[in-house]
Coordinates of C-alpha atoms and ligand atoms in Angstrom, one line a residue:
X14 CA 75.4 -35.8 3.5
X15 CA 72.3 -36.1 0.9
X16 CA 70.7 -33.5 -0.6
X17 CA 67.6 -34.9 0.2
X18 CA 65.7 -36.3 2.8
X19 CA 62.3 -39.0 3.0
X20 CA 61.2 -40.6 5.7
X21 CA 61.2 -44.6 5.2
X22 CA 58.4 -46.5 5.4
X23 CA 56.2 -42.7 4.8
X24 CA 54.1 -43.2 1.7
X25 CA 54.6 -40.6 -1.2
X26 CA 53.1 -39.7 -4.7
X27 CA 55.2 -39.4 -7.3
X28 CA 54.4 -35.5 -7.7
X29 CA 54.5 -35.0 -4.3
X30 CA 57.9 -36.1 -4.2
X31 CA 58.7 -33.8 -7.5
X32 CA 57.5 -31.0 -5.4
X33 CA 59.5 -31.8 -2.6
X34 CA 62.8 -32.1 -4.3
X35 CA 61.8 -28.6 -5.6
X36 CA 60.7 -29.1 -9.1
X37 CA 58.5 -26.0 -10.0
X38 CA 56.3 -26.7 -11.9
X39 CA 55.9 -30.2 -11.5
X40 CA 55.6 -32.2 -14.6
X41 CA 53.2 -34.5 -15.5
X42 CA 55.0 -36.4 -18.0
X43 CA 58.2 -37.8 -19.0
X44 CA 60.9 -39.6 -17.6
X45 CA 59.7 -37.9 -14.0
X46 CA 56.7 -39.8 -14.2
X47 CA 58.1 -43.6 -15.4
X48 CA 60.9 -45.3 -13.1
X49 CA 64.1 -43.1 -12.1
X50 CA 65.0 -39.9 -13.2
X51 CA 68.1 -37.6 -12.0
X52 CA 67.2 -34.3 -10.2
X53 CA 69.9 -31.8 -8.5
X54 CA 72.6 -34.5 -8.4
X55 CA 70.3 -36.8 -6.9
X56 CA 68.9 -40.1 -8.2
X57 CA 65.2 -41.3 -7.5
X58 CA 63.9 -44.9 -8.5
X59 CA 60.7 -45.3 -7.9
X60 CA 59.5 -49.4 -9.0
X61 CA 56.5 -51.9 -8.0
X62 CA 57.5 -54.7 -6.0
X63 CA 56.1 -57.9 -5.7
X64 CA 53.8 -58.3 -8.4
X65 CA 52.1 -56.3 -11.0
X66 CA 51.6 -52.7 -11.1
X67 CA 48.8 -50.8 -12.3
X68 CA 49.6 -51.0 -15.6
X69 CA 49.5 -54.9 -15.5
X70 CA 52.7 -55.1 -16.4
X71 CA 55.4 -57.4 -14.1
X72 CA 58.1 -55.7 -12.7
X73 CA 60.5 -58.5 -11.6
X74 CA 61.6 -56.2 -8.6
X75 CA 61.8 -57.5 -5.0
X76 CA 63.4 -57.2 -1.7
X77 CA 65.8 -60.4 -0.3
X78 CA 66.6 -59.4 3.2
X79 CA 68.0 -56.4 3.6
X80 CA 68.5 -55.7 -0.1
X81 CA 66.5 -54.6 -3.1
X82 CA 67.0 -56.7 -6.8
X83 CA 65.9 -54.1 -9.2
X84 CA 65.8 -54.5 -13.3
X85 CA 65.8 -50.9 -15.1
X86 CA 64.4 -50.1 -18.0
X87 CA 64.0 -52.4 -21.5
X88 CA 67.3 -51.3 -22.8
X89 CA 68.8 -50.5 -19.9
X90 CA 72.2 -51.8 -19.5
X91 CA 75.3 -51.2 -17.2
X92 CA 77.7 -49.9 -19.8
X93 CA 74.8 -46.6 -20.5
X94 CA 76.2 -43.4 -18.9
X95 CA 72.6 -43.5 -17.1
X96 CA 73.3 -46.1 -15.5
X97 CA 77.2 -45.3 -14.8
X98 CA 75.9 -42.3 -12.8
X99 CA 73.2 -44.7 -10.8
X100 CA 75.6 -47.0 -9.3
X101 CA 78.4 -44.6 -9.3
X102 CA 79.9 -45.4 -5.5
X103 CA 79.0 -41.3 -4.5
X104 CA 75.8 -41.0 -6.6
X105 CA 72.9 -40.1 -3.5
X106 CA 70.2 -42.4 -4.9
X107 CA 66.7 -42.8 -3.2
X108 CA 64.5 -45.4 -4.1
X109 CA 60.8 -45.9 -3.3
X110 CA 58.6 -48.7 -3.6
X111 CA 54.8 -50.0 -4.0
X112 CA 53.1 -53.5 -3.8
X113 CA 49.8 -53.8 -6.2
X114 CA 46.9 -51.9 -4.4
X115 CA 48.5 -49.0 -3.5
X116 CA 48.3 -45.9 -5.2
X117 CA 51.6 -44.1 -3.3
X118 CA 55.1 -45.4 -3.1
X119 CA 56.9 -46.0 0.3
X120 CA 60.4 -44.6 1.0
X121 CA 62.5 -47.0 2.1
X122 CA 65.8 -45.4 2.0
X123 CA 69.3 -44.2 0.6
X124 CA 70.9 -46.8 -2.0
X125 CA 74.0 -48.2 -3.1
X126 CA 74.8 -50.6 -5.5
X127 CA 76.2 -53.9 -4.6
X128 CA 76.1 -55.5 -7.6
X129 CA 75.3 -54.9 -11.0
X130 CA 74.8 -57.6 -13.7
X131 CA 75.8 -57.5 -17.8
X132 CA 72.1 -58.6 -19.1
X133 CA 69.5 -56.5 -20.9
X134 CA 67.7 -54.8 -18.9
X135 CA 70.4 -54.3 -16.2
X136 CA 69.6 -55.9 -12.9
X137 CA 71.0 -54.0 -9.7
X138 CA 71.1 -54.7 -6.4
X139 CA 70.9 -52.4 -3.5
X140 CA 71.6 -52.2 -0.3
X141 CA 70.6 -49.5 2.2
X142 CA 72.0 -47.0 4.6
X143 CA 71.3 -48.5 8.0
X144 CA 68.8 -47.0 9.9
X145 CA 69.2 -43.1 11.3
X146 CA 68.0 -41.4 14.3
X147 CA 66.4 -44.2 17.3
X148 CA 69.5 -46.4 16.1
X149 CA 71.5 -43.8 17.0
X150 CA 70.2 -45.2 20.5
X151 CA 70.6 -48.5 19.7
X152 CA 73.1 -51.3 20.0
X153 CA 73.5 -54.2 17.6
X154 CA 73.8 -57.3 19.6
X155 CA 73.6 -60.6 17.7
X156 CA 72.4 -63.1 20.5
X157 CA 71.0 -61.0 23.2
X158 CA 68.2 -58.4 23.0
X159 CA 68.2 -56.6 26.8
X160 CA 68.0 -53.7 28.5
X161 CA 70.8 -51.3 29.9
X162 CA 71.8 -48.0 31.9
X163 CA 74.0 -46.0 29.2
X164 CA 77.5 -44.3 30.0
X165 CA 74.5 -41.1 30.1
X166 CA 73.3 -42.7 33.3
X167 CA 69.8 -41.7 32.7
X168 CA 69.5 -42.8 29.3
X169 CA 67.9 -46.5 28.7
X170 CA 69.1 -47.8 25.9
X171 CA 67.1 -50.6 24.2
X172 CA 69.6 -52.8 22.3
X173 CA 68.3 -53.6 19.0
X174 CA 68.9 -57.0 17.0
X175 CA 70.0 -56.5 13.2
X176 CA 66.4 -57.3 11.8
X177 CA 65.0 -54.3 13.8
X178 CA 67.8 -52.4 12.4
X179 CA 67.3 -53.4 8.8
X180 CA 66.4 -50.3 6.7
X181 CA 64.8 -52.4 4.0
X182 CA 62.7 -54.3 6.8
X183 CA 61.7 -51.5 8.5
X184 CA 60.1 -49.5 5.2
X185 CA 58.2 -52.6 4.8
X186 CA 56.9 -53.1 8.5
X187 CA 56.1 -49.1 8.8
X188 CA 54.6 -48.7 4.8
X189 CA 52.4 -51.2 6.0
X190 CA 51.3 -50.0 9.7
X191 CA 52.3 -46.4 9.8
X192 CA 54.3 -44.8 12.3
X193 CA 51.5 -45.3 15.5
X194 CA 52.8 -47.8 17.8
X195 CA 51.2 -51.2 18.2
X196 CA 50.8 -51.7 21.8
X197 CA 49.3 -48.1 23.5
X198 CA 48.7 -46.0 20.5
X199 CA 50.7 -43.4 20.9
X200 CA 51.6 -41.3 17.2
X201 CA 54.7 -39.2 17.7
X202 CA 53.3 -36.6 15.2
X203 CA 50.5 -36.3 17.0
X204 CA 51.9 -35.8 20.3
X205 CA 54.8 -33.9 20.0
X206 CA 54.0 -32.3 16.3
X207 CA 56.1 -32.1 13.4
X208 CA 59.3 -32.8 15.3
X209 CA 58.0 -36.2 16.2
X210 CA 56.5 -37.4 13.3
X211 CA 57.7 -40.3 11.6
X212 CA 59.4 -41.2 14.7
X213 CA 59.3 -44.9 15.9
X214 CA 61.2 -47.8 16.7
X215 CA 60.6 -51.6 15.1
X216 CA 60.7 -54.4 17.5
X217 CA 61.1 -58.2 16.3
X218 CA 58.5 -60.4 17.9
X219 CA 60.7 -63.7 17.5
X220 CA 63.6 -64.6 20.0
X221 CA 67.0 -64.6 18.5
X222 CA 67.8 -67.6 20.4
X223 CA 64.7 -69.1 18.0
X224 CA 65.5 -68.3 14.6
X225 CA 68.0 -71.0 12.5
X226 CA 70.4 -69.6 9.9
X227 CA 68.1 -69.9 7.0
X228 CA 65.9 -67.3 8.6
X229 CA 65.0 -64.7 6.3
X230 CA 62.8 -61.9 7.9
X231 CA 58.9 -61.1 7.2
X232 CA 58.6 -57.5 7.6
X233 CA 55.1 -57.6 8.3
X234 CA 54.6 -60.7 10.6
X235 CA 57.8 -60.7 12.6
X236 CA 58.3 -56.9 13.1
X237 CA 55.8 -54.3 14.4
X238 CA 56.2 -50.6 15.3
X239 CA 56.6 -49.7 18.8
X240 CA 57.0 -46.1 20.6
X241 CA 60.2 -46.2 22.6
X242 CA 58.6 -46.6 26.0
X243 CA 56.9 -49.8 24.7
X244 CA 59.8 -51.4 23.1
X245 CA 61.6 -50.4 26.7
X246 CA 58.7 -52.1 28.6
X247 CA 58.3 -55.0 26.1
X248 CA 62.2 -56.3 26.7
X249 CA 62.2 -55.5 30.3
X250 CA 61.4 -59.0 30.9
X251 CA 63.5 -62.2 29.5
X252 CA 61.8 -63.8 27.6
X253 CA 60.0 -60.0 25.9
X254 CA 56.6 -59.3 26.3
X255 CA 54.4 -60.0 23.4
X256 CA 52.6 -56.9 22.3
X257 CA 49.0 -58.5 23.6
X258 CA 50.5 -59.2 27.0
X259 CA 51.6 -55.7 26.5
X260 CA 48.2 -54.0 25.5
X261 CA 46.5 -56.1 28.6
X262 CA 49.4 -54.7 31.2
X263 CA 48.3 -51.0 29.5
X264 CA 44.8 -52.0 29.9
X265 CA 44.9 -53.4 33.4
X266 CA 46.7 -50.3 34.6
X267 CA 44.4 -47.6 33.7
X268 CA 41.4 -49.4 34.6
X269 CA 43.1 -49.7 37.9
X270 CA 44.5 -45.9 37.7
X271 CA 40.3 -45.0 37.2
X272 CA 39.5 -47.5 40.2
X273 CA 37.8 -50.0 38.8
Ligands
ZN310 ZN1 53.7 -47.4 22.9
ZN311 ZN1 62.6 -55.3 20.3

């Protein structure tokens, strides 16, 4: 169980983060402020993806399906007790990340290391911690995506394939959308409050039956948030609904509901 929780794909400052994790008063400088630091037992990375940061420096970080390469710092390497304590196998490490243009980091999840090389700086690689609480509704199915009656009778359960599922996909998709689903608009926060917010599922728009073995997922252009009812209604036919055949079915049936 870790100590900490963050909800992935929700963006974060640095100090707000700080402040979260309890750190009273929150500094402004010093290893909190640059990369990872250790707080509490915990471990937070926090690293530019994709490109240069806003310091115009390169930060050879980037995500390769459901994984995270990472390089640490200039003289980081994997014999430093640092670094020992990073990818020990129990450490609770969090790691965030931002693409160039944005001010906040996204959370995409708990870490583990799955490799670690012997260069200067030390390159890791993560992996995630699949995906928690809608999952916990969800089936991984690798050739079918469908709908079925649970053991719970009442209970629909949408079955999920592994790119919906992908924690490292799915704080790509929502960092860039936000949590409001894509088809009627609904925003679980909204609606039900703090309980609900953050809550969403991811649906993949391609057919599994479509993609070839090379396929490596674009969180952006192959996945898009969904409330539950809408992924439900989007894979209650074979093949799914898009989401704009979705959004006109919505459409049609209030402007029928108002009698028009
Ligand atoms: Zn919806
Ligand atoms: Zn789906």
């Amino acid at each position: 169980m870790a100590t900490f929780s963050f909800q992935t794909g929700a963006r974060y400052t640095r100090v707000a983060v700080l402040g979260l994790v309890g750190m009273d008063p929150v500094p402004k400088w010093g290893p909190w402020v640059n990369g990872y630091f250790q707080y509490r037992g915990a471990h937070f990375i926090f690293c530019n993806v994709g490109g240069p940061g806003r310091t115009g420096h390169n930060y050879p970080n980037e995500f390769v399906g459901d994984d995270l390469f990472w390089t640490g710092k200039t003289k980081s390497r994997r014999a430093h007790p640092s670094i020992q304590r990073l990818i020990a196998p129990d450490s609770e490490v969090h790691i965030f990340f931002r693409i160039p243009g944005w001010e906040e980091f996204a959370y995409v999840g708990l870490a583990r290391a799955v490799f670690v090389n012997d260069e200067c700086p030390v390159g890791i690689r993560w992996r995630f911690a699949p995906a928690d609480d809608e999952d916990t509704l969800a089936q991984d199915v690798e050739s079918t995506t469908s709908l079925r009656p649970s053991s719970e009778g009442s209970m629909t359960t949408v079955r999920v394939n592994r790119y919906e599922r992908s924690t490292a996909a799915r704080a790509q998709c929502l960092a860039h959308f936000g949590t409001v689903c894509q088809a009627c608009g609904i925003d679980f926060g909204v609606f039900y409050g703090a309980h609900g917010a953050g809550y969403i599922h991811v649906h993949h728009h391609l057919p599994l039956s479509s993609i070839k073995q090379s396929y490596v997922v674009d969180p952006i252009r192959d996945l898009v948030p969904v409330c539950a009812n809408c992924h439900a209604m989007i894979h209650r036919r074979d093949p799914a609904l898009t989401i704009s055949e979705l959004r006109a079915l919505i459409r049609d049936a209030r402007s029928d509901a108002r009698g028009m």
